[in-house]
Coordinates of C-alpha atoms in Angstrom, one line a residue:
M147 CA 39.4 -62.6 -66.5
S148 CA 41.6 -65.9 -66.9
Y149 CA 40.1 -69.2 -65.7
Q150 CA 42.0 -72.1 -64.7
V151 CA 41.8 -75.2 -67.0
K152 CA 42.4 -78.5 -65.1
E153 CA 43.4 -81.6 -67.0
I154 CA 42.0 -84.7 -65.5
S155 CA 43.8 -88.1 -66.0
T156 CA 41.6 -90.8 -67.3
K157 CA 41.7 -94.1 -69.3
P158 CA 39.4 -95.4 -72.1
F159 CA 36.4 -97.4 -71.5
D160 CA 35.4 -100.2 -74.0
G161 CA 32.4 -99.9 -76.2
Q162 CA 31.9 -96.1 -76.5
K163 CA 30.9 -96.5 -80.1
P164 CA 27.9 -94.2 -81.1
G165 CA 25.2 -96.0 -82.9
T166 CA 22.9 -94.5 -85.6
S167 CA 21.4 -92.2 -82.7
G168 CA 24.4 -91.6 -80.5
L169 CA 25.9 -93.6 -77.5
R170 CA 23.1 -95.3 -75.5
K171 CA 23.9 -97.3 -72.3
R172 CA 22.2 -97.8 -68.9
V173 CA 22.3 -94.8 -66.6
K174 CA 24.6 -96.6 -64.3
V175 CA 27.1 -97.2 -67.0
F176 CA 27.2 -93.3 -67.6
Q177 CA 27.5 -92.7 -63.9
Q178 CA 30.9 -94.4 -63.6
E179 CA 33.8 -92.1 -62.7
H180 CA 35.1 -90.5 -66.0
Y181 CA 32.8 -92.3 -68.3
T182 CA 30.5 -89.4 -69.3
E183 CA 33.6 -87.0 -69.4
N184 CA 35.4 -89.1 -71.6
F185 CA 32.7 -89.3 -74.2
V186 CA 32.0 -85.6 -74.0
Q187 CA 35.8 -84.7 -74.3
A188 CA 35.9 -87.0 -77.4
I189 CA 33.1 -85.0 -79.1
F190 CA 35.0 -81.8 -78.3
D191 CA 38.3 -83.3 -79.7
S192 CA 36.6 -84.4 -82.8
I193 CA 35.2 -81.0 -83.7
K194 CA 36.5 -77.4 -83.8
A195 CA 35.5 -76.5 -80.3
E196 CA 37.5 -73.4 -80.1
G197 CA 35.1 -70.5 -80.6
A198 CA 32.2 -72.9 -81.4
T199 CA 28.4 -72.2 -80.7
L200 CA 26.7 -75.3 -79.5
V201 CA 23.0 -76.3 -78.6
I202 CA 22.4 -78.4 -75.5
G203 CA 19.0 -80.0 -74.8
G204 CA 17.2 -83.4 -74.5
D205 CA 14.3 -85.3 -73.5
G206 CA 14.6 -84.6 -69.7
R207 CA 15.3 -88.0 -68.9
Y208 CA 17.0 -89.1 -65.7
F209 CA 20.9 -88.0 -65.3
S210 CA 20.3 -85.2 -67.8
P211 CA 20.8 -82.0 -65.5
E212 CA 24.1 -83.4 -64.1
T213 CA 25.3 -84.1 -67.7
V214 CA 24.6 -80.5 -68.8
Q215 CA 26.9 -79.2 -66.0
T216 CA 29.5 -81.8 -67.1
I217 CA 29.1 -80.4 -70.8
L218 CA 29.5 -76.8 -69.3
K219 CA 32.7 -77.7 -67.4
I220 CA 34.4 -79.4 -70.5
G221 CA 33.0 -77.2 -73.1
S222 CA 34.3 -74.2 -71.5
A223 CA 37.8 -75.7 -70.9
N224 CA 38.0 -76.5 -74.6
G225 CA 37.1 -72.9 -75.7
V226 CA 33.5 -73.3 -76.7
K227 CA 32.4 -69.6 -77.2
K228 CA 28.5 -70.0 -76.6
L229 CA 26.1 -72.7 -75.3
I230 CA 22.4 -72.3 -76.1
I231 CA 20.5 -74.6 -73.5
G232 CA 16.8 -75.5 -73.5
K233 CA 15.2 -74.4 -70.2
D234 CA 15.6 -77.2 -67.4
S235 CA 17.8 -79.0 -70.0
I236 CA 14.7 -79.7 -72.1
L237 CA 14.7 -79.6 -75.9
S238 CA 13.0 -82.1 -78.0
T239 CA 15.2 -83.6 -80.8
P240 CA 13.1 -81.8 -83.6
A241 CA 13.3 -78.6 -81.5
A242 CA 16.9 -78.9 -81.1
S243 CA 17.5 -79.3 -84.8
N244 CA 15.4 -76.2 -85.5
V245 CA 17.3 -74.2 -82.9
I246 CA 20.8 -75.3 -84.4
R247 CA 19.6 -74.3 -87.8
K248 CA 17.8 -71.1 -86.7
Y249 CA 20.7 -69.7 -84.6
K250 CA 23.2 -71.0 -87.1
A251 CA 25.1 -72.9 -84.4
D252 CA 28.0 -75.1 -85.2
G253 CA 26.3 -78.3 -83.8
G254 CA 24.4 -79.6 -80.7
I255 CA 24.7 -82.2 -78.0
L256 CA 21.4 -84.1 -77.2
L257 CA 20.9 -86.0 -74.1
T258 CA 18.5 -88.6 -75.1
A259 CA 17.9 -92.4 -75.6
S260 CA 14.9 -91.7 -77.8
H261 CA 12.0 -94.1 -77.2
N262 CA 14.0 -96.2 -74.6
P263 CA 12.7 -96.3 -71.0
G264 CA 14.3 -93.8 -68.5
G265 CA 15.1 -93.8 -64.9
P266 CA 18.0 -94.7 -62.6
N267 CA 17.8 -98.3 -63.8
N268 CA 17.3 -97.8 -67.3
D269 CA 18.7 -95.9 -70.4
F270 CA 20.6 -92.7 -71.1
G271 CA 22.2 -91.3 -74.1
I272 CA 24.5 -88.7 -75.6
K273 CA 24.1 -87.8 -79.3
Y274 CA 26.0 -85.1 -81.5
N275 CA 24.2 -83.2 -84.3
V276 CA 26.1 -81.2 -86.8
S277 CA 25.4 -77.8 -88.2
N278 CA 22.7 -78.8 -90.6
G279 CA 20.8 -79.8 -87.5
G280 CA 20.9 -83.6 -88.3
P281 CA 22.6 -86.5 -86.6
A282 CA 26.4 -86.6 -87.1
P283 CA 27.4 -88.6 -90.2
E284 CA 29.6 -91.8 -89.8
N285 CA 32.9 -90.0 -90.5
V286 CA 32.2 -87.9 -87.5
T287 CA 30.8 -90.6 -85.2
N288 CA 33.9 -93.0 -86.3
K289 CA 36.3 -90.1 -85.2
I290 CA 34.7 -89.9 -81.7
Y291 CA 34.9 -93.6 -81.3
E292 CA 38.6 -93.6 -82.4
I293 CA 39.2 -90.8 -79.7
T294 CA 37.5 -92.7 -77.0
K295 CA 39.8 -95.7 -77.4
T296 CA 43.0 -93.9 -76.7
I297 CA 41.8 -90.9 -74.5
Q298 CA 44.2 -90.1 -71.6
R299 CA 42.7 -86.9 -70.2
Y300 CA 39.9 -84.4 -70.3
K301 CA 39.8 -80.7 -69.5
V302 CA 37.5 -78.9 -67.1
I303 CA 36.9 -75.5 -65.7
E304 CA 35.4 -75.5 -62.3
A305 CA 32.7 -72.8 -61.8
D306 CA 29.4 -72.3 -60.0
P307 CA 26.6 -74.5 -61.7
V308 CA 24.4 -72.6 -64.1
D309 CA 20.8 -72.4 -63.0
L310 CA 19.0 -74.2 -66.0
S311 CA 15.5 -73.0 -64.8
V312 CA 16.0 -69.3 -65.4
I313 CA 15.5 -68.0 -69.0
G314 CA 18.2 -65.5 -70.0
K315 CA 21.9 -65.1 -70.4
A316 CA 24.6 -66.3 -68.0
R317 CA 28.3 -67.3 -68.1
Y318 CA 30.2 -70.4 -67.3
G319 CA 33.9 -69.4 -67.1
P320 CA 34.8 -67.8 -70.5
T321 CA 31.7 -69.3 -72.1
E322 CA 28.5 -67.3 -72.8
V323 CA 25.4 -69.4 -71.8
Q324 CA 21.9 -68.6 -73.2
I325 CA 18.9 -70.3 -71.6
I326 CA 16.1 -70.4 -74.1
D327 CA 12.5 -71.2 -73.8
S328 CA 12.2 -74.7 -75.0
V329 CA 9.0 -74.4 -76.9
A330 CA 8.7 -71.1 -78.4
D331 CA 10.9 -71.3 -81.5
Y332 CA 9.5 -74.6 -82.3
V333 CA 5.9 -73.5 -82.3
E334 CA 6.8 -70.4 -84.4
L335 CA 8.4 -72.9 -87.0
L336 CA 5.2 -75.0 -87.3
Q337 CA 3.1 -71.9 -87.5
D338 CA 5.0 -71.1 -90.7
I339 CA 4.5 -74.5 -92.2
F340 CA 0.9 -75.4 -91.5
D341 CA -2.4 -73.6 -92.0
F342 CA -3.2 -73.1 -88.3
Q343 CA -6.3 -71.2 -89.0
L344 CA -7.9 -73.8 -91.2
I345 CA -7.1 -76.4 -88.6
K346 CA -8.6 -74.3 -85.8
D347 CA -11.7 -73.4 -87.7
F348 CA -12.3 -77.2 -88.6
L349 CA -11.9 -78.2 -84.9
Q350 CA -14.0 -75.6 -83.6
N351 CA -16.9 -76.2 -86.2
N352 CA -16.7 -80.0 -85.6
A353 CA -16.0 -79.9 -81.7
A354 CA -18.6 -82.6 -80.9
S355 CA -18.2 -84.8 -83.8
F356 CA -14.3 -84.7 -84.3
R357 CA -12.4 -84.9 -80.8
I358 CA -8.8 -85.1 -80.4
L359 CA -6.5 -86.9 -77.9
F360 CA -2.7 -86.5 -77.7
D361 CA -0.7 -88.8 -75.4
G362 CA 2.8 -87.5 -74.6
L363 CA 3.6 -90.6 -72.7
H364 CA 5.4 -88.3 -70.2
G365 CA 8.0 -87.6 -72.7
V366 CA 9.4 -84.3 -73.8
T367 CA 6.6 -83.4 -76.3
G368 CA 4.1 -82.7 -73.4
P369 CA 4.7 -78.9 -73.2
Y370 CA 4.8 -78.7 -77.1
A371 CA 1.5 -80.4 -77.4
R372 CA 0.0 -78.1 -74.7
A373 CA 1.3 -75.1 -76.4
I374 CA 0.0 -76.0 -79.8
L375 CA -3.1 -77.8 -79.0
V376 CA -4.4 -76.1 -76.1
D377 CA -2.8 -72.6 -76.0
T378 CA -2.8 -72.0 -79.8
L379 CA -5.7 -74.0 -81.3
G380 CA -7.9 -73.6 -78.3
L381 CA -8.7 -77.2 -77.6
P382 CA -9.9 -78.3 -74.1
E383 CA -7.5 -79.6 -71.4
A384 CA -9.0 -83.1 -72.0
S385 CA -7.4 -83.1 -75.4
I386 CA -4.0 -83.9 -73.9
Q387 CA -3.0 -86.5 -71.4
N388 CA 0.3 -87.7 -69.8
C389 CA 1.9 -84.4 -71.0
V390 CA 4.0 -83.6 -67.9
A391 CA 7.7 -84.5 -68.9
L392 CA 9.2 -86.9 -66.2
P393 CA 12.7 -88.2 -65.7
D394 CA 11.4 -91.7 -65.8
F395 CA 8.6 -91.2 -68.4
G396 CA 6.2 -92.2 -65.4
G397 CA 7.7 -95.6 -65.3
G398 CA 6.6 -96.4 -68.9
H399 CA 8.2 -97.1 -72.2
P400 CA 7.9 -93.8 -74.3
D401 CA 7.4 -95.5 -77.6
P402 CA 4.5 -94.7 -79.6
N403 CA 3.4 -98.0 -81.0
L404 CA 0.2 -100.3 -80.3
T405 CA 2.2 -102.1 -77.5
Y406 CA 3.5 -99.2 -75.5
A407 CA 1.1 -96.6 -76.1
H408 CA -1.9 -98.6 -74.9
S409 CA -2.9 -95.5 -72.7
L410 CA -3.8 -93.8 -75.8
V411 CA -5.5 -96.7 -77.6
E412 CA -7.7 -97.6 -74.5
V413 CA -9.1 -94.1 -74.2
V414 CA -9.6 -93.5 -77.8
E415 CA -11.6 -96.8 -78.2
A416 CA -13.5 -96.3 -74.8
K417 CA -14.5 -92.8 -75.6
N418 CA -15.0 -93.0 -79.3
I419 CA -12.3 -90.3 -80.1
Q420 CA -12.0 -89.6 -83.7
F421 CA -8.3 -88.6 -83.9
G422 CA -5.6 -89.9 -81.4
A423 CA -1.9 -89.4 -81.4
A424 CA 1.2 -90.0 -79.4
S425 CA 4.8 -89.2 -79.5
D426 CA 8.0 -90.7 -77.9
G427 CA 10.5 -89.8 -75.3
D428 CA 12.4 -87.2 -77.2
G429 CA 9.8 -86.0 -79.7
D430 CA 10.9 -87.4 -82.9
R431 CA 8.4 -90.5 -83.5
N432 CA 4.6 -90.4 -83.7
M433 CA 1.5 -92.7 -84.0
I434 CA -1.7 -91.9 -85.7
Y435 CA -4.8 -93.8 -84.2
G436 CA -8.3 -93.1 -84.3
K437 CA -11.5 -95.1 -83.2
G438 CA -10.8 -98.3 -84.9
A439 CA -8.4 -96.9 -87.3
F440 CA -4.7 -97.4 -86.9
V441 CA -2.4 -95.8 -89.5
T442 CA 1.0 -97.6 -90.1
P443 CA 3.9 -95.3 -90.4
S444 CA 4.5 -96.4 -94.0
D445 CA 0.9 -95.3 -95.0
S446 CA 1.2 -92.2 -92.9
V447 CA 4.1 -90.8 -94.7
A448 CA 2.6 -91.9 -98.2
I449 CA -0.8 -90.0 -97.3
I450 CA 1.1 -87.0 -96.1
A451 CA 3.0 -87.0 -99.5
D452 CA -0.1 -87.6 -101.5
W453 CA -1.8 -84.5 -99.8
A454 CA 1.3 -82.3 -99.4
H455 CA -0.3 -79.7 -101.8
V456 CA -2.8 -78.6 -99.0
I457 CA 0.2 -77.7 -96.6
P458 CA 1.3 -74.1 -97.1
Y459 CA 5.0 -75.0 -96.7
F460 CA 4.8 -77.3 -99.8
K461 CA 2.5 -75.1 -101.6
K462 CA 5.1 -72.4 -101.5
G463 CA 8.4 -74.5 -102.0
G464 CA 7.0 -77.5 -103.8
V465 CA 7.9 -81.2 -103.3
K466 CA 11.4 -82.0 -104.4
G467 CA 11.5 -85.8 -103.7
L468 CA 10.4 -88.6 -101.4
A469 CA 12.2 -91.3 -99.6
R470 CA 11.8 -94.1 -97.1
S471 CA 14.1 -96.3 -95.1
M472 CA 14.5 -99.8 -96.8
P473 CA 12.4 -101.7 -94.3
T474 CA 9.3 -99.3 -94.6
S475 CA 6.8 -100.3 -97.2
K476 CA 6.7 -99.1 -100.7
A477 CA 3.6 -97.3 -100.3
I478 CA 5.3 -93.9 -100.6
D479 CA 7.0 -95.1 -103.9
L480 CA 3.6 -95.5 -105.5
V481 CA 2.8 -91.8 -104.7
A482 CA 6.1 -90.7 -106.2
Q483 CA 5.6 -92.7 -109.3
K484 CA 2.0 -91.3 -109.9
K485 CA 3.2 -87.7 -109.1
G486 CA 6.4 -87.9 -111.2
L487 CA 8.7 -87.4 -108.3
E488 CA 12.1 -88.7 -107.6
Y489 CA 12.3 -91.3 -104.7
F490 CA 14.8 -93.1 -102.7
E491 CA 15.3 -96.2 -100.6
V492 CA 17.9 -95.6 -97.8
P493 CA 19.4 -97.5 -94.9
T494 CA 17.7 -96.9 -91.5
G495 CA 19.0 -93.8 -89.9
W496 CA 17.9 -90.3 -90.4
K497 CA 21.3 -89.0 -91.4
F498 CA 20.9 -90.6 -94.9
F499 CA 17.8 -88.5 -95.6
G500 CA 19.7 -85.4 -94.5
N501 CA 22.3 -85.7 -97.3
L502 CA 19.4 -85.6 -99.9
M503 CA 17.6 -82.7 -98.1
D504 CA 20.8 -80.7 -98.1
A505 CA 21.2 -81.3 -101.8
G506 CA 17.8 -80.2 -102.6
R507 CA 16.4 -83.6 -103.7
L508 CA 14.2 -84.7 -100.8
S509 CA 11.3 -83.1 -99.1
I510 CA 9.0 -85.7 -97.3
C511 CA 10.3 -89.0 -95.9
G512 CA 9.7 -91.6 -93.3
E513 CA 10.5 -94.7 -91.5
E514 CA 8.4 -97.7 -90.5
S515 CA 9.6 -97.2 -86.9
F516 CA 7.1 -94.3 -86.5
G517 CA 9.4 -91.6 -87.8
T518 CA 8.1 -89.1 -90.2
G519 CA 9.5 -85.6 -91.4
S520 CA 10.5 -83.3 -94.1
D521 CA 13.2 -80.9 -95.0
H522 CA 12.0 -78.2 -92.5
I523 CA 14.5 -79.6 -90.2
R524 CA 17.1 -82.6 -90.3
E525 CA 15.4 -84.9 -87.8
K526 CA 12.3 -86.9 -88.0
D527 CA 9.5 -84.9 -86.1
G528 CA 6.5 -86.5 -84.3
I529 CA 4.5 -83.2 -83.7
W530 CA 5.1 -82.1 -87.5
A531 CA 3.7 -85.3 -88.4
I532 CA 0.6 -85.1 -86.1
M533 CA 0.1 -81.4 -87.4
A534 CA 0.5 -82.6 -91.1
W535 CA -2.5 -85.0 -90.5
L536 CA -4.6 -82.3 -88.9
N537 CA -3.9 -79.9 -91.8
I538 CA -4.9 -82.7 -94.3
I539 CA -8.1 -83.6 -92.4
A540 CA -9.1 -80.0 -92.1
A541 CA -8.5 -79.5 -95.9
A542 CA -10.3 -82.6 -96.9
N543 CA -13.4 -81.7 -94.9
K544 CA -13.4 -78.2 -96.7
E545 CA -13.3 -80.0 -100.0
S546 CA -16.2 -82.3 -98.8
P547 CA -18.4 -80.2 -96.4
N548 CA -21.4 -82.7 -96.4
E549 CA -19.2 -85.8 -95.3
L550 CA -17.1 -86.0 -92.2
I551 CA -13.5 -87.1 -93.4
G552 CA -11.6 -88.7 -90.7
I553 CA -8.7 -91.2 -90.5
K554 CA -10.7 -94.1 -91.9
E555 CA -12.0 -92.2 -94.7
L556 CA -8.6 -90.9 -95.7
L557 CA -7.3 -94.4 -95.6
K558 CA -10.0 -95.7 -97.6
K559 CA -9.6 -93.1 -100.4
H560 CA -5.8 -93.8 -100.4
Y561 CA -6.2 -97.4 -100.9
A562 CA -8.8 -97.0 -103.7
V563 CA -6.1 -95.0 -105.8
Y564 CA -2.9 -96.7 -104.8
G565 CA -3.7 -100.2 -103.3
R566 CA -2.5 -101.2 -100.1
S567 CA 0.9 -102.7 -98.6
F568 CA -0.2 -104.9 -95.7
F569 CA 2.7 -104.3 -93.4
S570 CA 3.8 -105.2 -89.9
R571 CA 7.1 -105.3 -87.9
Y572 CA 7.8 -107.9 -85.2
D573 CA 10.3 -106.8 -82.5
Y574 CA 12.4 -109.5 -80.5
E575 CA 13.9 -107.4 -77.8
E576 CA 16.9 -108.2 -75.4
V577 CA 17.4 -111.8 -76.9
S578 CA 20.7 -113.6 -77.0
S579 CA 23.3 -112.0 -79.1
E580 CA 24.6 -115.5 -80.0
G581 CA 21.3 -116.6 -81.2
A582 CA 20.7 -113.3 -83.2
N583 CA 24.1 -113.8 -84.9
K584 CA 23.3 -117.4 -85.8
L585 CA 20.1 -116.1 -87.5
V586 CA 22.0 -113.6 -89.5
A587 CA 24.6 -116.1 -90.5
L588 CA 21.9 -118.4 -91.7
L589 CA 20.6 -115.9 -93.9
D590 CA 24.1 -114.5 -95.0
G591 CA 24.9 -118.2 -95.9
A592 CA 21.8 -118.4 -98.2
I593 CA 22.8 -115.3 -99.8
T594 CA 26.2 -116.5 -100.5
S595 CA 25.1 -120.0 -101.7
S596 CA 21.8 -118.9 -103.4
S597 CA 20.4 -122.0 -101.5
L598 CA 16.9 -120.4 -101.1
A599 CA 16.5 -119.1 -104.8
N600 CA 13.4 -120.4 -106.4
K601 CA 12.4 -122.3 -103.2
T602 CA 8.6 -122.5 -102.5
Y603 CA 7.2 -122.4 -99.0
K604 CA 3.6 -123.3 -98.2
S605 CA 1.8 -121.6 -95.3
K606 CA 0.1 -124.3 -93.1
S607 CA -2.7 -122.1 -92.0
T608 CA -3.5 -120.3 -95.1
N609 CA -2.3 -122.9 -97.7
Q610 CA -0.7 -119.9 -99.6
D611 CA 2.4 -120.6 -101.6
F612 CA 5.4 -118.3 -101.5
T613 CA 8.1 -118.6 -103.9
I614 CA 11.6 -116.9 -103.2
A615 CA 12.8 -114.8 -106.0
S616 CA 15.9 -113.6 -104.3
V617 CA 17.8 -113.1 -101.0
T618 CA 19.9 -110.1 -100.6
N619 CA 21.9 -108.0 -98.1
F620 CA 20.9 -104.3 -98.6
S621 CA 23.7 -102.0 -99.3
Y622 CA 23.3 -98.3 -100.3
T623 CA 25.6 -95.8 -102.4
D624 CA 24.7 -92.3 -101.3
P625 CA 24.1 -90.4 -104.4
I626 CA 25.3 -87.2 -103.0
D627 CA 28.7 -88.1 -101.4
G628 CA 29.2 -91.5 -102.8
S629 CA 29.6 -93.2 -99.5
V630 CA 28.7 -96.8 -99.3
S631 CA 26.8 -98.4 -96.4
K632 CA 26.8 -102.3 -96.5
N633 CA 25.1 -105.0 -94.4
Q634 CA 22.0 -103.0 -93.8
G635 CA 19.5 -106.0 -93.5
Q636 CA 18.7 -109.2 -95.1
V637 CA 15.9 -108.9 -97.8
V638 CA 13.9 -112.1 -98.9
L639 CA 11.8 -111.0 -102.0
F640 CA 9.2 -113.3 -103.2
D641 CA 7.9 -113.6 -106.9
D642 CA 4.7 -111.9 -106.1
G643 CA 6.3 -108.8 -104.7
S644 CA 6.1 -109.7 -101.0
R645 CA 9.1 -109.4 -98.9
V646 CA 10.5 -109.9 -95.5
V647 CA 13.4 -108.2 -93.9
F648 CA 15.6 -109.0 -91.1
R649 CA 17.7 -106.5 -89.1
L650 CA 19.9 -106.4 -85.9
S651 CA 19.1 -103.2 -84.3
G652 CA 21.5 -101.0 -82.5
T653 CA 19.1 -98.8 -80.5
G654 CA 18.8 -100.9 -77.1
S655 CA 21.3 -100.8 -74.4
A656 CA 21.2 -104.5 -73.4
G657 CA 21.3 -107.6 -75.4
A658 CA 20.4 -107.7 -79.1
T659 CA 17.0 -106.8 -80.8
V660 CA 16.0 -108.6 -84.0
R661 CA 13.4 -106.9 -86.1
L662 CA 11.3 -108.8 -88.8
Y663 CA 9.5 -106.8 -91.3
V664 CA 6.8 -108.3 -93.5
E665 CA 5.1 -106.6 -96.4
R666 CA 2.6 -107.8 -99.0
Y667 CA 1.0 -105.5 -101.5
V668 CA -2.5 -105.8 -102.9
G669 CA -3.5 -103.5 -105.8
P670 CA -6.6 -101.1 -106.0
E671 CA -8.3 -103.6 -108.3
A672 CA -8.8 -106.1 -105.2
G673 CA -11.7 -104.0 -104.1
E674 CA -12.8 -102.2 -101.0
K675 CA -13.5 -105.3 -98.9
V676 CA -10.0 -106.8 -99.4
L677 CA -8.3 -103.6 -99.0
A678 CA -10.1 -102.9 -95.7
G679 CA -9.1 -106.4 -94.5
D680 CA -7.3 -107.2 -91.1
T681 CA -3.6 -106.7 -91.3
A682 CA -2.8 -109.8 -89.2
E683 CA -5.0 -111.9 -91.4
G684 CA -3.5 -110.4 -94.6
L685 CA 0.1 -111.2 -93.4
K686 CA -0.5 -114.4 -91.4
G687 CA 0.7 -116.8 -94.3
L688 CA 3.7 -114.7 -95.0
I689 CA 4.8 -114.4 -91.4
E690 CA 4.7 -118.2 -90.9
V691 CA 6.9 -118.7 -94.0
A692 CA 9.4 -115.9 -92.7
L693 CA 9.7 -117.7 -89.2
E694 CA 10.2 -121.0 -91.0
I695 CA 12.8 -119.7 -93.4
S696 CA 14.9 -118.1 -90.7
N697 CA 14.4 -120.6 -87.8
L698 CA 13.9 -117.5 -85.7
K699 CA 12.0 -119.2 -82.8
E700 CA 14.8 -121.8 -82.5
F701 CA 17.6 -119.3 -82.6
L702 CA 16.2 -116.6 -80.4
G703 CA 14.3 -118.9 -78.0
R704 CA 11.1 -116.9 -78.3
D705 CA 7.7 -117.9 -79.3
E706 CA 6.2 -114.5 -79.6
P707 CA 7.6 -111.2 -80.5
T708 CA 8.0 -108.2 -77.6
V709 CA 6.4 -105.8 -80.0
I710 CA 3.9 -106.0 -83.0
T711 CA 3.5 -102.7 -84.8
S712 CA 0.1 -103.5 -86.3
L713 CA -3.4 -104.5 -85.1
T714 CA -3.8 -108.1 -84.2
T715 CA -6.7 -110.2 -84.1

């Protein structure tokens, strides 16, 4: 049977440049006539669409079902052979990466704006992943962008919409469509990675003394958490909350940090819950939080790396190497050094880890922005990180049957061996782009002129002196393909090893976001009391100096950050 392919005339829209995680804009921008169609056609024009098999899914946010039907119309007209779609257009980002790899698809289109709010007045996003399951590299996203600047037409086939709620096979024009269970393949993957029986035994034997609470923040991970924690591990229904995925995330901000995941923090503290965890809108981020015990993402990935030997996946395949994004604290570096492993410092963006994984040089990695993962897929993976912690805790308790080991105890043991990197991130969201650019220009000027070198600043509140050793703009040469990424963030390094990093972020859809990262290392010789100290107190002087150096409050017109990623006093 032949199907009529229509060509629809259009014109370019400004600003359809994908960032590190795709194109993100307000829903109303995507709803403009031809806007979404232009970008989808640009994706198909930038790849070999004819005969391709692609995976479609997303976090279920507002405007997703309509966009799936748009992809069906345009994909079929461009010769796509098969589309594998998550039921109800739902596939978490990690699950989609797994499906791409498992079914050997040519790539995937993910409808997500990650941790950004959803709903008719909030954010939507379209992201293309390549055949390894990871985010498209810059040569692909640049090609998509160039096409959006000159596009004059897009192609469609008009047919009846596909019912996305029915698992099974269908057709859209000449294209085969397979609607799959959104959860099953992912649960099977994790069962091959972790020791589920060990975890289940520990949780059942300590049901009264070690309780768990997972908060889905009404994002995509709710069904996955239910399938794993309740259906597979046998935990009670009370172990999960906010696990119904909603198009507007229940009106919340689905970002698992201490500011936006307060629904988890409040219940954990009020009910004395030993292990709490949350994930974000699309399922690739995580937060670990127990009663009075917050784990920074930097410490989390370091502890997972240190305990990797108790996880079956790494028992079998070993640990090839470790890595972190540049702003993330150096805690994982210390683990790598002690274990004699290769380690890497890369720019922000999971695609940089993917190259190292594909080359067989990286197993475990993380970002301070609550992203943790391994080479089991090519995306960060929130549920994976949570299960890694449960596997580690279960193994630690098997080794120490007379003492209940929880989050606090693991942190204490880790600091006693490796020392502690006091770390926090301050986010200033939706600030003036003009002010943000002035801040960057000030720091770039200091790099060019070396005007801050060897300059000493004194904190007024703590009386600490901080002498600047260097100011640089981080650049990265990929050891696999030789590509160079410049201007990845201004780094102010002090002579005691402390550092502050400034970055303009591209993950929002309105205004600019400036992120300030602060890190101060204290060695294990400092003793338990110092190592267990309050993060805010440990960083207070350094933060004051960072604000003074950058004139941040003056440039951004903000006295306080929107988000602080550590506990505050």
